[in-house]
mmCIF file of C-alpha atoms in Angstrom:
data_model
loop_
_atom_site.group_PDB
_atom_site.id
_atom_site.type_symbol
_atom_site.label_atom_id
_atom_site.label_comp_id
_atom_site.label_asym_id
_atom_site.label_seq_id
_atom_site.Cartn_x
_atom_site.Cartn_y
_atom_site.Cartn_z
ATOM 1 C CA UNK A 12 -58.647 50.717 19.128
ATOM 2 C CA UNK A 13 -58.001 47.303 17.639
ATOM 3 C CA UNK A 14 -54.891 45.223 18.343
ATOM 4 C CA UNK A 15 -53.658 45.289 14.748
ATOM 5 C CA UNK A 16 -53.644 49.115 14.678
ATOM 6 C CA UNK A 17 -51.872 49.288 18.060
ATOM 7 C CA UNK A 18 -49.259 46.792 16.874
ATOM 8 C CA UNK A 19 -48.667 48.830 13.711
ATOM 9 C CA UNK A 20 -48.124 52.017 15.743
ATOM 10 C CA UNK A 21 -45.723 50.192 18.106
ATOM 11 C CA UNK A 22 -43.712 48.803 15.168
ATOM 12 C CA UNK A 23 -43.495 52.256 13.559
ATOM 13 C CA UNK A 24 -42.331 53.781 16.853
ATOM 14 C CA UNK A 25 -39.607 51.126 17.288
ATOM 15 C CA UNK A 26 -38.384 51.551 13.716
ATOM 16 C CA UNK A 27 -38.293 55.339 13.898
ATOM 17 C CA UNK A 28 -36.408 55.341 17.230
ATOM 18 C CA UNK A 29 -33.865 52.894 15.732
ATOM 19 C CA UNK A 30 -33.300 55.256 12.815
ATOM 20 C CA UNK A 31 -32.558 58.140 15.187
ATOM 21 C CA UNK A 32 -29.971 56.029 16.999
ATOM 22 C CA UNK A 33 -28.332 55.054 13.701
ATOM 23 C CA UNK A 34 -27.960 58.752 12.839
ATOM 24 C CA UNK A 35 -26.036 59.380 16.084
ATOM 25 C CA UNK A 36 -23.633 56.534 15.349
ATOM 26 C CA UNK A 37 -23.312 57.654 11.750
ATOM 27 C CA UNK A 38 -22.091 61.116 12.802
ATOM 28 C CA UNK A 39 -19.502 59.598 15.151
ATOM 29 C CA UNK A 40 -18.257 57.200 12.496
ATOM 30 C CA UNK A 41 -18.019 60.052 9.992
ATOM 31 C CA UNK A 42 -15.789 61.889 12.497
ATOM 32 C CA UNK A 43 -13.532 58.835 12.750
ATOM 33 C CA UNK A 44 -13.408 58.481 8.952
ATOM 34 C CA UNK A 45 -12.314 62.138 8.732
ATOM 35 C CA UNK A 46 -9.094 61.194 10.559
ATOM 36 C CA UNK A 47 -7.761 59.465 7.424
ATOM 37 C CA UNK A 48 -4.270 60.818 6.617
ATOM 38 C CA UNK A 49 -4.264 63.095 9.700
ATOM 39 C CA UNK A 50 -0.688 63.229 10.978
ATOM 40 C CA UNK A 51 0.533 63.264 14.569
ATOM 41 C CA UNK A 52 3.959 63.776 16.173
ATOM 42 C CA UNK A 53 5.932 62.503 19.140
ATOM 43 C CA UNK A 54 3.521 59.860 20.373
ATOM 44 C CA UNK A 55 4.600 57.272 22.955
ATOM 45 C CA UNK A 56 3.491 53.698 22.534
ATOM 46 C CA UNK A 57 4.443 50.039 22.645
ATOM 47 C CA UNK A 58 5.331 48.098 19.512
ATOM 48 C CA UNK A 59 4.803 44.364 19.026
ATOM 49 C CA UNK A 60 5.106 41.886 16.234
ATOM 50 C CA UNK A 61 1.625 40.736 15.308
ATOM 51 C CA UNK A 62 0.574 37.459 16.919
ATOM 52 C CA UNK A 63 -0.169 35.809 13.570
ATOM 53 C CA UNK A 64 2.491 36.009 10.870
ATOM 54 C CA UNK A 65 1.621 34.828 7.389
ATOM 55 C CA UNK A 66 4.960 35.700 5.769
ATOM 56 C CA UNK A 67 8.197 35.767 7.806
ATOM 57 C CA UNK A 68 9.716 38.082 5.167
ATOM 58 C CA UNK A 69 6.863 40.576 5.454
ATOM 59 C CA UNK A 70 5.904 40.706 9.129
ATOM 60 C CA UNK A 71 2.979 42.613 10.541
ATOM 61 C CA UNK A 72 3.047 44.796 13.642
ATOM 62 C CA UNK A 73 0.715 46.374 16.172
ATOM 63 C CA UNK A 74 1.225 49.427 18.331
ATOM 64 C CA UNK A 75 -0.569 50.339 21.526
ATOM 65 C CA UNK A 76 -1.212 54.038 22.045
ATOM 66 C CA UNK A 77 -2.656 54.331 25.519
ATOM 67 C CA UNK A 78 -5.161 51.500 25.796
ATOM 68 C CA UNK A 79 -5.935 51.351 22.077
ATOM 69 C CA UNK A 80 -4.369 48.837 19.732
ATOM 70 C CA UNK A 81 -3.731 49.659 16.079
ATOM 71 C CA UNK A 82 -2.309 47.684 13.219
ATOM 72 C CA UNK A 83 0.951 49.459 12.424
ATOM 73 C CA UNK A 84 2.729 49.941 9.122
ATOM 74 C CA UNK A 85 6.426 50.775 9.520
ATOM 75 C CA UNK A 86 7.575 53.520 7.176
ATOM 76 C CA UNK A 87 11.051 54.094 8.525
ATOM 77 C CA UNK A 88 13.544 51.931 6.680
ATOM 78 C CA UNK A 89 15.309 48.654 7.190
ATOM 79 C CA UNK A 90 16.938 49.555 10.533
ATOM 80 C CA UNK A 91 13.572 50.139 12.153
ATOM 81 C CA UNK A 92 12.205 46.873 10.799
ATOM 82 C CA UNK A 93 15.211 44.946 12.110
ATOM 83 C CA UNK A 94 14.726 46.426 15.581
ATOM 84 C CA UNK A 95 10.944 45.866 15.432
ATOM 85 C CA UNK A 96 11.601 42.198 14.623
ATOM 86 C CA UNK A 97 13.258 41.911 18.042
ATOM 87 C CA UNK A 98 10.123 43.128 19.821
ATOM 88 C CA UNK A 99 7.953 40.552 21.531
ATOM 89 C CA UNK A 100 5.131 38.923 19.663
ATOM 90 C CA UNK A 101 1.764 40.249 20.777
ATOM 91 C CA UNK A 102 0.055 38.001 23.332
ATOM 92 C CA UNK A 103 -3.658 38.154 22.606
ATOM 93 C CA UNK A 104 -4.437 36.498 25.952
ATOM 94 C CA UNK A 105 -2.520 39.086 28.009
ATOM 95 C CA UNK A 106 -2.896 42.509 26.444
ATOM 96 C CA UNK A 107 -0.421 44.288 28.717
ATOM 97 C CA UNK A 108 1.047 46.867 26.354
ATOM 98 C CA UNK A 109 4.037 47.559 28.601
ATOM 99 C CA UNK A 110 5.574 44.203 27.586
ATOM 100 C CA UNK A 111 6.244 45.491 24.055
ATOM 101 C CA UNK A 112 9.080 47.683 22.830
ATOM 102 C CA UNK A 113 8.685 51.160 24.255
ATOM 103 C CA UNK A 114 8.805 53.593 21.328
ATOM 104 C CA UNK A 115 8.203 57.203 20.388
ATOM 105 C CA UNK A 116 7.125 57.991 16.829
ATOM 106 C CA UNK A 117 5.449 60.278 14.332
ATOM 107 C CA UNK A 118 2.763 58.980 12.045
ATOM 108 C CA UNK A 119 -0.652 59.248 10.512
ATOM 109 C CA UNK A 120 -3.988 57.517 10.813
ATOM 110 C CA UNK A 121 -5.141 55.325 7.948
ATOM 111 C CA UNK A 122 -8.913 54.874 8.049
ATOM 112 C CA UNK A 123 -10.595 52.375 5.769
ATOM 113 C CA UNK A 124 -14.363 52.437 5.478
ATOM 114 C CA UNK A 125 -15.911 49.419 3.810
ATOM 115 C CA UNK A 126 -19.590 48.548 3.630
ATOM 116 C CA UNK A 127 -20.487 50.093 6.984
ATOM 117 C CA UNK A 128 -17.431 49.024 8.969
ATOM 118 C CA UNK A 129 -14.396 51.145 9.780
ATOM 119 C CA UNK A 130 -10.828 50.016 10.426
ATOM 120 C CA UNK A 131 -8.237 52.411 11.821
ATOM 121 C CA UNK A 132 -4.525 51.657 11.327
ATOM 122 C CA UNK A 133 -1.464 53.822 11.793
ATOM 123 C CA UNK A 134 1.561 54.366 9.585
ATOM 124 C CA UNK A 135 4.544 55.289 11.769
ATOM 125 C CA UNK A 136 7.976 56.803 11.101
ATOM 126 C CA UNK A 137 10.801 58.495 13.013
ATOM 127 C CA UNK A 138 10.569 55.558 15.396
ATOM 128 C CA UNK A 139 12.800 55.921 18.450
ATOM 129 C CA UNK A 140 13.242 52.797 20.554
ATOM 130 C CA UNK A 141 13.613 53.676 24.249
#
């Protein structure tokens, strides 16, 4: 068997095994994408102001649910926003979620799929500050 033929077989094997792996990831990502607009109730978490604010009149927020961090959209009126503005700013160098405002809330996942990447955010309402 010549070297060129052996190299061609090896390249085909590597490419075909990479395709099989991509299919496994694809199924998992499809499952995540299916969470779009799925609602949840009575979740505990920690709310922070985002660490980088571009507009002081339109702040951004993050919420930790367990050890996962999500961008959070507040959908609960002015009173909630005023209280959320008193929460600590997220410290990206010390991701201890317990330093944020302890909250309980209802909400839904917002999943955006764009050119092979997926971003998961949450929209939250009925926010109770503890």
